[in-house]
PDB file of C-alpha atoms in Angstrom:
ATOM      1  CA  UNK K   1     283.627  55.249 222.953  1.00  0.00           C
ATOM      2  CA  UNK K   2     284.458  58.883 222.467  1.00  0.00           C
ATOM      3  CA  UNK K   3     287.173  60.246 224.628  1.00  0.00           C
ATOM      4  CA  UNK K   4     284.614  62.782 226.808  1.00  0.00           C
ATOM      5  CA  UNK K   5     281.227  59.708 227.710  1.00  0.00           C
ATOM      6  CA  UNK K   6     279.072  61.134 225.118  1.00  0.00           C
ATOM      7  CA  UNK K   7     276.472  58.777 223.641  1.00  0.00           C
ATOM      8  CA  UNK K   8     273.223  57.904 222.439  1.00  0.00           C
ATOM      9  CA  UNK K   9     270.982  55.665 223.542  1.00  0.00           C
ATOM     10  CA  UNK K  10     271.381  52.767 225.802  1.00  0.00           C
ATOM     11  CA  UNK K  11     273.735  53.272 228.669  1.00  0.00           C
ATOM     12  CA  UNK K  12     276.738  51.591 227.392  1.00  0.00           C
ATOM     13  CA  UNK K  13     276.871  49.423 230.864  1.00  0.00           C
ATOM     14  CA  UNK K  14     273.552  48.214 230.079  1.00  0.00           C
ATOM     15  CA  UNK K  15     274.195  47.590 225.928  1.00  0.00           C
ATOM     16  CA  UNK K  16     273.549  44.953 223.755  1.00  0.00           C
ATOM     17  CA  UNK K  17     275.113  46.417 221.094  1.00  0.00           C
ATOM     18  CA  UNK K  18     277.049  49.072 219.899  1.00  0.00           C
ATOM     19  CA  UNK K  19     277.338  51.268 216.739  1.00  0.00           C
ATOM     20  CA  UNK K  20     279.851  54.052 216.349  1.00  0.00           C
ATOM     21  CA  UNK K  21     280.157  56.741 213.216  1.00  0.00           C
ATOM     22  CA  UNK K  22     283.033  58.451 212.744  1.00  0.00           C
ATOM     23  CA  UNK K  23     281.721  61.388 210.681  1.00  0.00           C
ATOM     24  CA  UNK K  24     282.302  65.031 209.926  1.00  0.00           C
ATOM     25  CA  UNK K  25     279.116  67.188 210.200  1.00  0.00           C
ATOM     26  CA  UNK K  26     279.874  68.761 207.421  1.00  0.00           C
ATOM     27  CA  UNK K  27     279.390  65.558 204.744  1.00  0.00           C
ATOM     28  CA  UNK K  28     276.015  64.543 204.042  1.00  0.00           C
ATOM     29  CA  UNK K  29     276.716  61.432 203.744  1.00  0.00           C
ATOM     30  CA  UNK K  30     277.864  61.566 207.754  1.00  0.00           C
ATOM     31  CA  UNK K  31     274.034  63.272 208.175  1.00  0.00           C
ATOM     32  CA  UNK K  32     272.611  60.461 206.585  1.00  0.00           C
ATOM     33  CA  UNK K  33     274.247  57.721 208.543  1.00  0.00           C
ATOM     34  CA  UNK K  34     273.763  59.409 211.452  1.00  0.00           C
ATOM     35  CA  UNK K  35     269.814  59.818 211.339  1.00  0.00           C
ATOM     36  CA  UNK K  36     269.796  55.625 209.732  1.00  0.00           C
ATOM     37  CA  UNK K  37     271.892  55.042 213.003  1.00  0.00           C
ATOM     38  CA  UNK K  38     269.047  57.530 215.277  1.00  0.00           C
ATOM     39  CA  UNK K  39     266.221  56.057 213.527  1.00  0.00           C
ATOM     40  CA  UNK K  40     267.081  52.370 214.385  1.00  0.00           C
ATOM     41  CA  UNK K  41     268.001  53.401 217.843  1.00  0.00           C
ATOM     42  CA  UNK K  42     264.430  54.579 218.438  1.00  0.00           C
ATOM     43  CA  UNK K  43     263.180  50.580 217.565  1.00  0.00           C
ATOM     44  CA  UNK K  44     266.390  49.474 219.610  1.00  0.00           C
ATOM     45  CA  UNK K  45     266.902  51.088 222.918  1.00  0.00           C
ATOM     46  CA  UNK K  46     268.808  48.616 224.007  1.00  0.00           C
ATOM     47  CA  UNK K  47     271.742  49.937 221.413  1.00  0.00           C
ATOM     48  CA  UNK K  48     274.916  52.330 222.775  1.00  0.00           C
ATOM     49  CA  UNK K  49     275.474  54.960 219.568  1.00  0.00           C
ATOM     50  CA  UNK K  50     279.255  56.554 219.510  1.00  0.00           C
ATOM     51  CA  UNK K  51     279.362  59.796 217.623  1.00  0.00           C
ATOM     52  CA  UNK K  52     283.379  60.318 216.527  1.00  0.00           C
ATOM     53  CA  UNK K  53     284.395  63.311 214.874  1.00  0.00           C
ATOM     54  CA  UNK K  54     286.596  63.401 211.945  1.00  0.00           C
ATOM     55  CA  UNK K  55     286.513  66.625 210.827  1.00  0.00           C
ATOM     56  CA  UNK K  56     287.477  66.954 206.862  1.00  0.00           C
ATOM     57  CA  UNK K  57     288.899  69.567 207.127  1.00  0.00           C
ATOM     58  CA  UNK K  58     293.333  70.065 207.921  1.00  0.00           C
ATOM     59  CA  UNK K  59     292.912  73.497 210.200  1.00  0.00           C
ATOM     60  CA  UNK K  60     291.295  71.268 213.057  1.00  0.00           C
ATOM     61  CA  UNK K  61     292.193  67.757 211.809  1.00  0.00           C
ATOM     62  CA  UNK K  62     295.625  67.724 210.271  1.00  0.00           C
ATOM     63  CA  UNK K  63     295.377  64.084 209.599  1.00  0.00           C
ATOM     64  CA  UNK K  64     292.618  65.236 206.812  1.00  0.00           C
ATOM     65  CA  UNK K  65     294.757  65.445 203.394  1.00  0.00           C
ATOM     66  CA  UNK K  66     292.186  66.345 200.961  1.00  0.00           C
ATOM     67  CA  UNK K  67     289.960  69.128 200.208  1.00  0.00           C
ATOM     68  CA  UNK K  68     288.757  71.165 203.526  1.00  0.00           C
ATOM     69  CA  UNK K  69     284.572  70.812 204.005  1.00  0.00           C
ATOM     70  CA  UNK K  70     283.696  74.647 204.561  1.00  0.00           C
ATOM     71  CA  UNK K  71     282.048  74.746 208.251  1.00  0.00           C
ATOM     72  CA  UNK K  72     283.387  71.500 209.652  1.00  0.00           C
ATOM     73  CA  UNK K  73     285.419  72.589 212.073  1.00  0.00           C
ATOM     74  CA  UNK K  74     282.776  75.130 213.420  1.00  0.00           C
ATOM     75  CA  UNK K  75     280.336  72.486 213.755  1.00  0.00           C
ATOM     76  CA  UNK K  76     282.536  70.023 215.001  1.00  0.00           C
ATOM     77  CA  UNK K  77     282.975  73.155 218.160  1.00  0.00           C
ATOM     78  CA  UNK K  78     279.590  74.116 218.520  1.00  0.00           C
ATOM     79  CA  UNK K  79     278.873  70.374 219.343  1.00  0.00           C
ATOM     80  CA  UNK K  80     282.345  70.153 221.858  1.00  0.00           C
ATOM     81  CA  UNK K  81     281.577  73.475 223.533  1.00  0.00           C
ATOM     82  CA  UNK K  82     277.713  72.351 223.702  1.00  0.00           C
ATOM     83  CA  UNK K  83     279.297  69.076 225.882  1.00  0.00           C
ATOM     84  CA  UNK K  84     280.941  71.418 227.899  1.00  0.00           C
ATOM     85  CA  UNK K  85     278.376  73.862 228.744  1.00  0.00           C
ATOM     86  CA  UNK K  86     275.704  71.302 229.259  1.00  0.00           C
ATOM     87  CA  UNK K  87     277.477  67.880 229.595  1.00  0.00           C
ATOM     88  CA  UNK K  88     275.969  65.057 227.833  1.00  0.00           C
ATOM     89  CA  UNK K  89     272.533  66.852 226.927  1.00  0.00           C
ATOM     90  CA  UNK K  90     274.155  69.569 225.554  1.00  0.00           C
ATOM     91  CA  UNK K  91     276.092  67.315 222.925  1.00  0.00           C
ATOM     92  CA  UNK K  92     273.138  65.583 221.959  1.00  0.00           C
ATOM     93  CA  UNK K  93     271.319  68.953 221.237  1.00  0.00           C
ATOM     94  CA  UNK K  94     273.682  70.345 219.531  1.00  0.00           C
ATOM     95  CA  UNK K  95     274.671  67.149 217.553  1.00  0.00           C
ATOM     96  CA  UNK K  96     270.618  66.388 216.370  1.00  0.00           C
ATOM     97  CA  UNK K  97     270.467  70.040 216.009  1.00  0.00           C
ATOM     98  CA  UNK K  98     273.404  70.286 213.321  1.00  0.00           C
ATOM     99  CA  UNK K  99     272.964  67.024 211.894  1.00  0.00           C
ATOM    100  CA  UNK K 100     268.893  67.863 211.101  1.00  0.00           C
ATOM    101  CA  UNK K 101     269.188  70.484 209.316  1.00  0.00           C
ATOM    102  CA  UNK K 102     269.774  71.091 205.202  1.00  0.00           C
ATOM    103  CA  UNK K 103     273.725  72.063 205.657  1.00  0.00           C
ATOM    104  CA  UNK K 104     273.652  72.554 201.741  1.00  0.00           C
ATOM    105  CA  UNK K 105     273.960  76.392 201.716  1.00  0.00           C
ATOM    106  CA  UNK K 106     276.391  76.263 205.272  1.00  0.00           C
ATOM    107  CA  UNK K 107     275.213  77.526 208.676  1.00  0.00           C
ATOM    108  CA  UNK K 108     276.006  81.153 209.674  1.00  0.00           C
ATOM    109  CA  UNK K 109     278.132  80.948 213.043  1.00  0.00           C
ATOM    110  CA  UNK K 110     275.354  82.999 214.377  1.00  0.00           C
ATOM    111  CA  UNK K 111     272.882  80.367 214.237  1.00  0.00           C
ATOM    112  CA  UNK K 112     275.297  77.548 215.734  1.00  0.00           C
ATOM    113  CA  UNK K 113     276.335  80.553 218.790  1.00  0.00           C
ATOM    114  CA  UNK K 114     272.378  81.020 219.265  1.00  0.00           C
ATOM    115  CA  UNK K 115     271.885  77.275 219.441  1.00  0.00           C
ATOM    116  CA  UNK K 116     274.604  77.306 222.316  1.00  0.00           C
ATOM    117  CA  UNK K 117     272.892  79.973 224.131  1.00  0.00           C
ATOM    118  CA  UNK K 118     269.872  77.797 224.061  1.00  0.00           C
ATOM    119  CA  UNK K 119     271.824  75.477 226.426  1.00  0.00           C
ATOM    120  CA  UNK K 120     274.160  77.904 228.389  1.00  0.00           C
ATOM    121  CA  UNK K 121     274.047  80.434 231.458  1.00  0.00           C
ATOM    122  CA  UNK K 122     274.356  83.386 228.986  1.00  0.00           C
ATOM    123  CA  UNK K 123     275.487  83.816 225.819  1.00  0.00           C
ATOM    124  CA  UNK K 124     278.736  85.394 226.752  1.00  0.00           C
ATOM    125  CA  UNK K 125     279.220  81.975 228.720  1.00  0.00           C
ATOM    126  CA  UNK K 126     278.293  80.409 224.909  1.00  0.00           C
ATOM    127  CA  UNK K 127     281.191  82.780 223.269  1.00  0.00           C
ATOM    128  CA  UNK K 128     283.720  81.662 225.960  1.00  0.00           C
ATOM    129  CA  UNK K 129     283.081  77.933 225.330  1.00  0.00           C
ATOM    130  CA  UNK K 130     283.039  77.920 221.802  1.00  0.00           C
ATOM    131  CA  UNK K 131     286.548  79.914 221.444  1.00  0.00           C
ATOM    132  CA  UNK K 132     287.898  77.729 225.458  1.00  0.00           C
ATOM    133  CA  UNK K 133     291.334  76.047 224.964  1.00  0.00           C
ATOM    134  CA  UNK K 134     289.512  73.187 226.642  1.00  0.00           C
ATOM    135  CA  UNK K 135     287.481  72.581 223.294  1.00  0.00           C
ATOM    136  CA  UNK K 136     290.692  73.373 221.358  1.00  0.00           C
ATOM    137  CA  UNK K 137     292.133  69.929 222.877  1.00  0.00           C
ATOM    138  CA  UNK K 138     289.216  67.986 223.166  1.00  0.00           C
ATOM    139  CA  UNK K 139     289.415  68.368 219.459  1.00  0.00           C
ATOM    140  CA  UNK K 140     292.795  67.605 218.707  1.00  0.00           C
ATOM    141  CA  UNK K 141     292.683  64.798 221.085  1.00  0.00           C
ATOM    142  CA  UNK K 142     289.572  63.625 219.136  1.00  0.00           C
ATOM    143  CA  UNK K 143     291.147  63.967 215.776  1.00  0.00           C
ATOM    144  CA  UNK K 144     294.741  62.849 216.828  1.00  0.00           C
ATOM    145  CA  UNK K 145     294.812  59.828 219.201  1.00  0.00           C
ATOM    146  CA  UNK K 146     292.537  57.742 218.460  1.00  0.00           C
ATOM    147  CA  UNK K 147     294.415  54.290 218.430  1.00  0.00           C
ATOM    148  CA  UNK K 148     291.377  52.439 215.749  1.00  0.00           C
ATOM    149  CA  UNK K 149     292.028  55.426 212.965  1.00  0.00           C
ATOM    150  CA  UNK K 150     295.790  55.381 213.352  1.00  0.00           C
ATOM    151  CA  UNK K 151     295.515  51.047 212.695  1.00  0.00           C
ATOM    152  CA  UNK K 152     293.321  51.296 209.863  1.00  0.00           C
ATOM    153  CA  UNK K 153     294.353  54.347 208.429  1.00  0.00           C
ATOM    154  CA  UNK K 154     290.597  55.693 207.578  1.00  0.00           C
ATOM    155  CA  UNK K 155     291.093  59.108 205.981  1.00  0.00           C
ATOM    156  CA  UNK K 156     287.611  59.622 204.921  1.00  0.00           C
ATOM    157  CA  UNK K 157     284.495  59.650 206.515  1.00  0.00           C
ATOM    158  CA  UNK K 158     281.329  58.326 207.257  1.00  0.00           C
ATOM    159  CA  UNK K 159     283.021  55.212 208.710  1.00  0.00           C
ATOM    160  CA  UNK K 160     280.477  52.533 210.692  1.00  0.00           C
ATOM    161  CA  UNK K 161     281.651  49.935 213.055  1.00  0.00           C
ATOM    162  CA  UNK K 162     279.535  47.830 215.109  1.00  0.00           C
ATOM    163  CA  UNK K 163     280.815  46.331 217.950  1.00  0.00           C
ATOM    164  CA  UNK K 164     283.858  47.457 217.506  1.00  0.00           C
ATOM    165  CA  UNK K 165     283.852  45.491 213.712  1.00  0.00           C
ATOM    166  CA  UNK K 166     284.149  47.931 210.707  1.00  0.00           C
ATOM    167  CA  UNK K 167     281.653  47.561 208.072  1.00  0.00           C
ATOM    168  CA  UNK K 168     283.170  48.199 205.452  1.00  0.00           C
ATOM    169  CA  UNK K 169     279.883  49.148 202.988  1.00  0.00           C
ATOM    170  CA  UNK K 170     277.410  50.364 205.565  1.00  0.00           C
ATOM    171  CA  UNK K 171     274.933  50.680 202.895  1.00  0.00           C
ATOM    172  CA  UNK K 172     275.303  48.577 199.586  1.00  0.00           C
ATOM    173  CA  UNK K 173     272.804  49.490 196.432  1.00  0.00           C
ATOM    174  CA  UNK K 174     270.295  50.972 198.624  1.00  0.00           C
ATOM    175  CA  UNK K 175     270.422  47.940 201.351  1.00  0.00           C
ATOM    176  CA  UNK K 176     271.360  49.269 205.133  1.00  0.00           C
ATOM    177  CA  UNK K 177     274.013  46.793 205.895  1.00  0.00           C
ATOM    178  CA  UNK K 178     274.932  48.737 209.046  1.00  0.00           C
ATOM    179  CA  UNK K 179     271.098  47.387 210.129  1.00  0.00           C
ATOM    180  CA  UNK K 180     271.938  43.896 209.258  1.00  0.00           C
ATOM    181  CA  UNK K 181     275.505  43.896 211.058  1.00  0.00           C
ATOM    182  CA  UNK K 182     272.887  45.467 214.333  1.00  0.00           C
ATOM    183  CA  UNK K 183     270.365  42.981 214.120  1.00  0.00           C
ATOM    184  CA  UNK K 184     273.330  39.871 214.300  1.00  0.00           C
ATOM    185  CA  UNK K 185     275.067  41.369 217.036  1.00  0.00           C
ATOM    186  CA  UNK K 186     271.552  41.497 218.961  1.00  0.00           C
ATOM    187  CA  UNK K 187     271.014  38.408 217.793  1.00  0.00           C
ATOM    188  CA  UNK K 188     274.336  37.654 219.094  1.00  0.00           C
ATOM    189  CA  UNK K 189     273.866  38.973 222.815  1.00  0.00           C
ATOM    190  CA  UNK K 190     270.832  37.101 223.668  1.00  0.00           C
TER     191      UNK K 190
END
C-alpha cells in the first residue's frame, strides 16, 4: 500500500486481490502497465490497485543511478500535490490524467499546474501545493523507505507484484502474465 491510502479500485478492506506498480510516469512502459492494470480493474472490481512511484530520475529519487527521465519528477508532484489538494480523488485525476496522455514530446508544467487547478480552491492554492515541503517528503519518503525496494533491490521500473508476489515478467512475448498471476489469486480467494 502506498504510504498516504491512495488506491484504485476495490476498497482494500473489502479486496480479493491486490496488484501494485511501482512505476515512474515518465516511462512508457509504466503507462502501459498502468492502463493493462486499469483496464482489468474495470472487469474486476473486486481488485485493490497500488500506484508506487519510483521516479527515474536522481534529483527526487537518489536511489535512481542511471540516466534521469526528463519530467519525472514533475509528474511524480503534480500527482502528490493533486492527493493533497483533493485527497484520494485528486490522485486518481491527476494520475489517469498523466498516465493517458502521449508523454512522447514531455508535458509543459503549465498543463500539469492547470490540471491541479482543475481540482483546487484556486490556482494560487495549486502553486503552493505543488512547490509545499509536505509534497517534498511525501516524495522522499516514497522513494526512500520503502522496506520491499530496499530487499529486492529493484532499480528500474515498471515493477508488478500481486499480492504482495513479484512477477517477475509481467508481460512475456505479448502474453499479460500480470492477468494470469490476477486471475489465480481470485481464484485463490474464493
Amino acid at each position: 500500500a502506498s504510504p498516504w491510502g491512495y488506491w484504485f479500485g476495490a476498497d482494500p478492506s473489502e479486496a480479493k486481490a491486490t496488484v501494485t506498480l511501482y512505476g515512474c510516469y515518465a516511462s512508457g512502459r509504466t503507462r502501459e502497465a498502468d492502463r493493462l492494470i486499469r483496464a482489468y480493474l474495470k472487469d474486476h472490481p473486486e481488485v485493490t490497485y497500488y500506484y508506487r512511484m519510483y521516479p527515474m530520475a536522481n534529483a527526487c529519487n537518489v536511489s535512481y543511478t542511471s540516466i534521469s527521465a526528463p519530467g519525472a519528477c514533475e509528474y511524480a508532484r503534480a500527482a502528490l500535490a493533486a492527493g493533497r489538494v483533493a485527497d484520494r480523488a485528486g490522485f486518481q485525476a491527476m494520475h489517469t490524467f498523466i498516465m493517458d496522455r502521449d508523454l512522447m514530446q514531455g508535458m509543459r508544467p503549465s498543463e500539469l499546474l492547470a490540471e491541479l487547478t482543475k481540482l483546487s480552491a484556486s490556482e494560487t492554492e495549486a502553486q503552493l501545493a505543488m512547490r509545499s515541503d509536505q509534497v517534498d517528503r511525501a516524495l522522499l519518503r516514497e522513494t526512500q523507505s520503502d522496506a520491499m525496494l530496499n530487499r529486492l533491490n529493484i532499480k528500474g521500473v515498471p515493477r508488478v507484484f500481486v499480492n504482495d508476489k513479484w512477477v517477475m515478467n509481467w508481460r512475456w512475448e505479448g502474453h499479460l502474465v500480470m492477468y494470469d498471476c490476477l486471475d489465480e489469486a481470485l481464484k485463490a480467494a474464493e
